[in-house]
mmCIF file of C-alpha atoms and ligand atoms in Angstrom:
data_model
loop_
_atom_site.group_PDB
_atom_site.id
_atom_site.type_symbol
_atom_site.label_atom_id
_atom_site.label_comp_id
_atom_site.label_asym_id
_atom_site.label_seq_id
_atom_site.Cartn_x
_atom_site.Cartn_y
_atom_site.Cartn_z
ATOM 1 C CA MET A 1 -3.556 101.887 -59.024
ATOM 2 C CA LYS A 2 -3.494 101.401 -62.952
ATOM 3 C CA LYS A 3 -6.560 99.096 -62.845
ATOM 4 C CA LEU A 4 -8.396 101.680 -60.629
ATOM 5 C CA ASN A 5 -7.708 104.379 -62.951
ATOM 6 C CA PHE A 6 -8.799 102.510 -65.703
ATOM 7 C CA LYS A 7 -12.040 101.682 -63.941
ATOM 8 C CA LEU A 8 -12.479 105.310 -63.270
ATOM 9 C CA VAL A 9 -12.085 106.159 -66.886
ATOM 10 C CA VAL A 10 -14.531 103.611 -67.980
ATOM 11 C CA TYR A 11 -17.272 104.627 -65.521
ATOM 12 C CA ALA A 12 -16.790 108.310 -66.182
ATOM 13 C CA PHE A 13 -16.838 107.512 -70.205
ATOM 14 C CA SER A 14 -19.919 105.693 -69.543
ATOM 15 C CA ILE A 15 -21.531 108.541 -67.672
ATOM 16 C CA LEU A 16 -20.508 110.950 -70.213
ATOM 17 C CA MET A 17 -21.724 108.551 -73.225
ATOM 18 C CA LEU A 18 -25.190 108.109 -71.212
ATOM 19 C CA MET A 19 -25.680 111.834 -70.834
ATOM 20 C CA ALA A 20 -24.452 112.607 -74.268
ATOM 21 C CA CYS A 21 -26.258 110.551 -76.276
ATOM 22 C CA GLY A 22 -27.930 107.566 -74.256
ATOM 23 C CA ASP A 23 -25.988 105.042 -76.018
ATOM 24 C CA ASP A 24 -27.215 101.711 -74.338
ATOM 25 C CA ASP A 25 -24.055 99.807 -75.391
ATOM 26 C CA SER A 26 -21.907 101.673 -72.725
ATOM 27 C CA VAL A 27 -23.787 100.470 -69.828
ATOM 28 C CA PRO A 28 -22.668 96.919 -70.058
ATOM 29 C CA ALA A 29 -19.291 97.625 -70.445
ATOM 30 C CA MET A 30 -19.046 99.332 -67.055
ATOM 31 C CA ASP A 31 -21.103 96.144 -65.378
ATOM 32 C CA ASP A 32 -18.353 93.734 -67.004
ATOM 33 C CA VAL A 33 -15.652 95.778 -65.047
ATOM 34 C CA GLU A 34 -17.352 95.267 -61.599
ATOM 35 C CA GLY A 35 -19.401 92.267 -61.926
ATOM 36 C CA ASP A 36 -16.583 89.912 -60.626
ATOM 37 C CA GLU A 37 -16.310 91.606 -57.394
ATOM 38 C CA ILE A 38 -19.955 91.606 -56.637
ATOM 39 C CA ASP A 39 -20.380 87.857 -57.171
ATOM 40 C CA ASP A 40 -17.179 86.944 -54.839
ATOM 41 C CA ASP A 41 -18.896 88.771 -52.170
ATOM 42 C CA GLU A 42 -22.087 86.852 -52.629
ATOM 43 C CA SER A 43 -20.561 83.279 -52.432
ATOM 44 C CA GLU A 44 -18.640 84.059 -49.272
ATOM 45 C CA VAL A 45 -21.865 84.788 -47.549
ATOM 46 C CA ASP A 46 -23.027 81.188 -47.886
ATOM 47 C CA GLN A 47 -20.081 79.275 -46.509
ATOM 48 C CA ILE A 48 -20.473 78.144 -42.902
ATOM 49 C CA ASP A 49 -17.569 76.678 -41.177
ATOM 50 C CA ILE A 50 -18.124 73.349 -39.356
ATOM 51 C CA SER A 51 -14.766 73.167 -37.857
ATOM 52 C CA THR A 52 -16.309 74.937 -34.930
ATOM 53 C CA LEU A 53 -17.721 71.654 -33.570
ATOM 54 C CA ALA A 54 -14.468 69.925 -33.561
ATOM 55 C CA ALA A 55 -14.276 70.014 -29.749
ATOM 56 C CA LYS A 56 -17.565 68.194 -29.301
ATOM 57 C CA PHE A 57 -15.784 65.158 -30.136
ATOM 58 C CA TYR A 58 -15.073 64.065 -26.815
ATOM 59 C CA ASN A 59 -13.686 60.323 -26.598
ATOM 60 C CA THR A 60 -10.157 61.564 -27.517
ATOM 61 C CA GLU A 61 -8.606 58.048 -27.099
ATOM 62 C CA ALA A 62 -10.409 56.968 -30.005
ATOM 63 C CA VAL A 63 -11.331 59.982 -32.011
ATOM 64 C CA SER A 64 -9.298 62.994 -33.165
ATOM 65 C CA VAL A 65 -10.149 65.988 -35.385
ATOM 66 C CA ALA A 66 -7.878 68.272 -37.491
ATOM 67 C CA PHE A 67 -8.674 70.793 -40.435
ATOM 68 C CA ASP A 68 -7.078 72.949 -43.131
ATOM 69 C CA ASP A 69 -8.750 75.709 -45.310
ATOM 70 C CA THR A 70 -10.653 72.895 -47.124
ATOM 71 C CA TRP A 71 -11.142 69.919 -45.227
ATOM 72 C CA VAL A 72 -11.938 68.554 -41.593
ATOM 73 C CA THR A 73 -10.120 65.295 -41.118
ATOM 74 C CA ILE A 74 -11.498 62.746 -38.465
ATOM 75 C CA THR A 75 -9.471 59.941 -37.402
ATOM 76 C CA SER A 76 -11.279 57.265 -35.568
ATOM 77 C CA SER A 77 -10.582 53.890 -34.201
ATOM 78 C CA ASN A 78 -14.338 53.415 -33.633
ATOM 79 C CA LEU A 79 -14.420 52.133 -30.088
ATOM 80 C CA PRO A 80 -17.433 53.002 -27.985
ATOM 81 C CA ASP A 81 -16.684 54.538 -24.676
ATOM 82 C CA HIS A 82 -19.634 52.793 -23.495
ATOM 83 C CA LYS A 83 -20.314 49.162 -22.244
ATOM 84 C CA SER A 84 -21.246 46.809 -24.817
ATOM 85 C CA MET A 85 -21.871 42.796 -24.935
ATOM 86 C CA TYR A 86 -19.925 43.080 -27.847
ATOM 87 C CA TYR A 87 -16.481 43.762 -26.301
ATOM 88 C CA PRO A 88 -14.422 40.932 -25.690
ATOM 89 C CA MET A 89 -15.090 39.419 -22.262
ATOM 90 C CA ASN A 90 -11.629 40.514 -21.025
ATOM 91 C CA ASP A 91 -12.352 44.204 -21.684
ATOM 92 C CA PRO A 92 -13.375 46.487 -19.002
ATOM 93 C CA LEU A 93 -16.159 47.782 -21.241
ATOM 94 C CA TYR A 94 -17.763 44.176 -21.696
ATOM 95 C CA GLU A 95 -21.051 43.795 -20.015
ATOM 96 C CA ALA A 96 -23.430 40.876 -20.645
ATOM 97 C CA TYR A 97 -26.740 41.907 -21.849
ATOM 98 C CA ASP A 98 -29.908 40.136 -22.827
ATOM 99 C CA GLU A 99 -33.299 41.750 -23.654
ATOM 100 C CA PRO A 100 -35.886 39.573 -21.717
ATOM 101 C CA ASN A 101 -38.850 41.302 -23.398
ATOM 102 C CA ASN A 102 -37.858 40.323 -26.808
ATOM 103 C CA PRO A 103 -38.191 36.824 -27.647
ATOM 104 C CA ASP A 104 -36.124 37.400 -30.777
ATOM 105 C CA PHE A 105 -33.151 38.818 -29.213
ATOM 106 C CA LYS A 106 -29.836 37.506 -30.400
ATOM 107 C CA LYS A 107 -26.183 37.878 -30.381
ATOM 108 C CA ASN A 108 -24.201 38.577 -33.602
ATOM 109 C CA PRO A 109 -20.961 36.452 -33.772
ATOM 110 C CA GLY A 110 -18.593 39.374 -34.244
ATOM 111 C CA GLU A 111 -16.678 41.247 -31.435
ATOM 112 C CA ILE A 112 -15.559 44.925 -31.103
ATOM 113 C CA GLY A 113 -12.081 45.634 -32.591
ATOM 114 C CA ALA A 114 -10.269 48.964 -33.333
ATOM 115 C CA GLN A 115 -10.484 50.427 -36.800
ATOM 116 C CA ASN A 116 -8.555 52.810 -38.655
ATOM 117 C CA TYR A 117 -10.980 55.218 -40.426
ATOM 118 C CA VAL A 118 -9.819 58.325 -41.784
ATOM 119 C CA PHE A 119 -12.964 60.820 -42.946
ATOM 120 C CA LYS A 120 -12.016 63.843 -44.868
ATOM 121 C CA ILE A 121 -15.192 65.870 -44.710
ATOM 122 C CA PRO A 122 -15.681 69.452 -46.377
ATOM 123 C CA ARG A 123 -14.855 72.142 -44.058
ATOM 124 C CA TYR A 124 -17.456 74.379 -45.844
ATOM 125 C CA PRO A 125 -20.339 72.015 -46.849
ATOM 126 C CA SER A 126 -22.378 72.534 -49.768
ATOM 127 C CA GLU A 127 -25.668 71.229 -51.612
ATOM 128 C CA ALA A 128 -24.932 68.645 -54.256
ATOM 129 C CA THR A 129 -26.271 69.264 -57.736
ATOM 130 C CA ASN A 130 -26.871 65.589 -58.012
ATOM 131 C CA LYS A 131 -27.506 63.625 -54.571
ATOM 132 C CA GLU A 132 -25.298 60.637 -53.898
ATOM 133 C CA SER A 133 -26.467 57.275 -52.313
ATOM 134 C CA THR A 134 -24.733 56.844 -49.104
ATOM 135 C CA PRO A 135 -22.421 53.712 -49.370
ATOM 136 C CA MET A 136 -22.563 50.507 -47.383
ATOM 137 C CA GLY A 137 -20.372 50.689 -44.495
ATOM 138 C CA PRO A 138 -19.749 53.816 -42.748
ATOM 139 C CA MET A 139 -21.255 57.079 -43.931
ATOM 140 C CA GLY A 140 -20.641 59.227 -41.034
ATOM 141 C CA VAL A 141 -18.791 59.392 -37.596
ATOM 142 C CA SER A 142 -20.392 60.181 -34.051
ATOM 143 C CA ILE A 143 -18.945 62.463 -31.429
ATOM 144 C CA ASN A 144 -17.495 59.183 -29.454
ATOM 145 C CA SER A 145 -15.796 57.715 -32.667
ATOM 146 C CA VAL A 146 -18.453 55.219 -33.318
ATOM 147 C CA VAL A 147 -19.499 55.235 -37.117
ATOM 148 C CA PHE A 148 -22.997 55.714 -38.633
ATOM 149 C CA PHE A 149 -24.286 53.148 -41.108
ATOM 150 C CA ASN A 150 -27.328 53.583 -43.264
ATOM 151 C CA GLN A 151 -30.559 52.087 -43.222
ATOM 152 C CA GLU A 152 -29.418 49.080 -45.226
ATOM 153 C CA ALA A 153 -28.259 45.661 -43.884
ATOM 154 C CA ALA A 154 -25.531 43.644 -45.479
ATOM 155 C CA PRO A 155 -26.795 41.851 -49.036
ATOM 156 C CA GLY A 156 -29.238 38.952 -47.868
ATOM 157 C CA ASP A 157 -29.825 40.495 -44.460
ATOM 158 C CA ASP A 158 -33.055 42.318 -43.085
ATOM 159 C CA ILE A 159 -32.380 45.474 -41.276
ATOM 160 C CA LEU A 160 -35.560 44.920 -38.994
ATOM 161 C CA GLU A 161 -34.335 41.469 -38.149
ATOM 162 C CA GLU A 162 -30.943 43.025 -37.230
ATOM 163 C CA LEU A 163 -32.570 45.167 -34.751
ATOM 164 C CA ASN A 164 -32.722 42.344 -32.466
ATOM 165 C CA THR A 165 -29.056 42.143 -32.386
ATOM 166 C CA PHE A 166 -28.424 45.771 -31.210
ATOM 167 C CA ASP A 167 -26.478 45.868 -27.579
ATOM 168 C CA GLN A 168 -27.549 47.938 -24.624
ATOM 169 C CA PHE A 169 -26.920 51.017 -26.370
ATOM 170 C CA GLU A 170 -28.260 50.305 -29.972
ATOM 171 C CA GLY A 171 -25.294 49.312 -31.703
ATOM 172 C CA HIS A 172 -23.671 46.159 -33.008
ATOM 173 C CA PRO A 173 -20.772 45.101 -35.164
ATOM 174 C CA ALA A 174 -20.407 43.836 -38.589
ATOM 175 C CA GLY A 175 -17.157 41.723 -38.381
ATOM 176 C CA ASP A 176 -15.397 43.570 -35.726
ATOM 177 C CA ALA A 177 -16.516 47.099 -37.081
ATOM 178 C CA TYR A 178 -19.129 48.558 -34.572
ATOM 179 C CA HIS A 179 -21.674 51.142 -35.633
ATOM 180 C CA TYR A 180 -25.019 52.650 -35.292
ATOM 181 C CA HIS A 181 -28.216 52.517 -37.351
ATOM 182 C CA ILE A 182 -30.695 54.294 -35.379
ATOM 183 C CA GLU A 183 -30.210 56.884 -32.131
ATOM 184 C CA PRO A 184 -27.239 56.186 -30.125
ATOM 185 C CA ILE A 185 -29.101 56.297 -26.647
ATOM 186 C CA TRP A 186 -25.592 56.835 -24.718
ATOM 187 C CA LEU A 187 -25.248 59.891 -26.752
ATOM 188 C CA THR A 188 -28.495 61.315 -26.432
ATOM 189 C CA GLU A 189 -28.883 60.388 -22.764
ATOM 190 C CA ASN A 190 -25.559 62.102 -21.904
ATOM 191 C CA LYS A 191 -25.617 65.177 -24.197
ATOM 192 C CA GLY A 192 -29.156 65.574 -24.728
ATOM 193 C CA SER A 193 -31.833 64.581 -27.234
ATOM 194 C CA ASP A 194 -31.150 67.835 -29.308
ATOM 195 C CA ALA A 195 -27.512 67.615 -29.062
ATOM 196 C CA PHE A 196 -25.084 67.470 -32.056
ATOM 197 C CA LEU A 197 -23.979 63.901 -32.507
ATOM 198 C CA GLY A 198 -21.705 63.765 -35.263
ATOM 199 C CA PHE A 199 -21.238 64.315 -39.182
ATOM 200 C CA LEU A 200 -22.124 62.523 -42.217
ATOM 201 C CA LEU A 201 -19.379 62.328 -44.925
ATOM 202 C CA ASP A 202 -20.827 65.470 -46.653
ATOM 203 C CA GLY A 203 -19.987 67.848 -43.516
ATOM 204 C CA PHE A 204 -23.453 68.448 -42.609
ATOM 205 C CA PRO A 205 -24.094 67.762 -38.841
ATOM 206 C CA VAL A 206 -26.205 65.189 -37.283
ATOM 207 C CA TYR A 207 -28.616 66.138 -34.290
ATOM 208 C CA GLY A 208 -30.927 63.843 -31.834
ATOM 209 C CA PRO A 209 -34.539 63.553 -32.352
ATOM 210 C CA MET A 210 -35.560 66.735 -30.434
ATOM 211 C CA GLU A 211 -35.381 70.311 -31.509
ATOM 212 C CA ASN A 212 -36.924 73.337 -29.721
ATOM 213 C CA GLY A 213 -38.713 70.961 -27.321
ATOM 214 C CA LYS A 214 -40.474 69.025 -29.926
ATOM 215 C CA THR A 215 -39.856 65.528 -31.244
ATOM 216 C CA ILE A 216 -38.801 65.722 -34.976
ATOM 217 C CA THR A 217 -40.655 63.159 -37.164
ATOM 218 C CA ASN A 218 -39.889 62.090 -40.663
ATOM 219 C CA ASP A 219 -42.683 64.293 -41.802
ATOM 220 C CA ASP A 220 -40.487 67.268 -40.706
ATOM 221 C CA LEU A 221 -37.617 66.320 -42.847
ATOM 222 C CA ASP A 222 -36.723 66.172 -46.660
ATOM 223 C CA ASP A 223 -35.934 63.037 -48.680
ATOM 224 C CA TYR A 224 -32.307 62.967 -47.285
ATOM 225 C CA HIS A 225 -33.776 63.264 -43.886
ATOM 226 C CA GLY A 226 -32.707 67.020 -42.980
ATOM 227 C CA HIS A 227 -34.005 70.333 -43.174
ATOM 228 C CA THR A 228 -32.226 73.784 -42.684
ATOM 229 C CA SER A 229 -32.985 75.690 -39.461
ATOM 230 C CA ALA A 230 -31.043 77.303 -36.771
ATOM 231 C CA THR A 231 -29.446 75.078 -34.228
ATOM 232 C CA ALA A 232 -27.508 75.902 -30.857
ATOM 233 C CA ASP A 233 -24.462 75.616 -32.803
ATOM 234 C CA PHE A 234 -25.449 77.509 -35.805
ATOM 235 C CA PRO A 235 -27.957 80.225 -34.694
ATOM 236 C CA ASP A 236 -27.964 81.659 -38.342
ATOM 237 C CA GLY A 237 -29.337 78.152 -39.627
ATOM 238 C CA ILE A 238 -27.561 75.392 -41.346
ATOM 239 C CA TYR A 239 -28.799 72.332 -43.049
ATOM 240 C CA HIS A 240 -28.670 69.117 -40.880
ATOM 241 C CA TYR A 241 -29.783 65.692 -40.594
ATOM 242 C CA HIS A 242 -31.950 64.454 -37.540
ATOM 243 C CA ILE A 243 -32.080 60.935 -36.050
ATOM 244 C CA THR A 244 -35.640 59.874 -35.872
ATOM 245 C CA GLU A 245 -37.374 56.702 -34.088
ATOM 246 C CA ASP A 246 -38.500 55.425 -37.522
ATOM 247 C CA LEU A 247 -37.036 53.976 -40.461
ATOM 248 C CA PRO A 248 -34.967 55.325 -42.054
ATOM 249 C CA TRP A 249 -33.521 56.667 -38.764
ATOM 250 C CA ILE A 250 -30.503 58.621 -39.730
ATOM 251 C CA ASN A 251 -30.496 59.456 -43.738
ATOM 252 C CA GLY A 252 -32.921 58.766 -46.474
ATOM 253 C CA ASP A 253 -32.141 58.753 -50.064
ATOM 254 C CA GLY A 254 -28.676 60.079 -50.018
ATOM 255 C CA PHE A 255 -26.214 62.761 -49.109
ATOM 256 C CA PHE A 256 -27.492 66.198 -49.342
ATOM 257 C CA GLY A 257 -24.136 67.820 -49.713
ATOM 258 C CA VAL A 258 -21.110 66.883 -51.662
ATOM 259 C CA ALA A 259 -19.446 64.006 -49.786
ATOM 260 C CA GLY A 260 -15.712 63.869 -48.854
ATOM 261 C CA THR A 261 -14.010 60.649 -48.703
ATOM 262 C CA ILE A 262 -13.447 57.900 -46.333
ATOM 263 C CA THR A 263 -10.447 55.578 -45.984
ATOM 264 C CA GLN A 264 -10.264 52.473 -43.916
HETATM 265 ZN ZN1 ZN B 301 -25.485 46.781 -38.855
HETATM 266 ZN ZN1 ZN B 302 -33.604 70.697 -37.096
#
């Protein structure tokens, strides 16, 4: 009550001063008292809560999602729920594969093994002032627990040659860590080509290659491989990435937003 009375006094005093002598100095004094409250209201409008997508992570034997006021924490053992030639031969999800139309097809030496990834991503993602490069290794996680890697191969390897090592669902392992560099066709075939597919580490969502019945190309996207528009999950609009058919596929020049952390 004391503060309110004080503000009323200042306000009344300012009006009196304006009416009495038009003294400009009294106007900023009134603005200072009320300015903070107005700024707070504006910043809350910009916040979009991504925890509303937690239930989309469906392969619950391999991925779980928790959240608090600041972070969404996604714990993943990174085990695809689809068949792969990279599962050990005694695993029920092992399935032999070759690609007769591709003379360069070859299998990587690794087999799929369980990982222990913990992604801490911002619950209310925000654009970064200085855009950070994506790391080698996991840069995001998909709704079936499998991690997203960027468009770079390990030093000394060529990502375009590695395309020849992808399995029947377009993933492959590095060591025993399975991952997607390009469209995860198991997910887009089952959930839809315009579906939410996962998050990058900055908390912005990743969608498939379609939007409103149109195929998104790299030309539709910014340097970070995203844009801001309405999606089925965020009808008021949100920044989001799209996976496109052409290099760099998932992300371009780095995270659009302020990235969280990953432990493994
Ligand atoms: Zn790879
Ligand atoms: Zn879009």
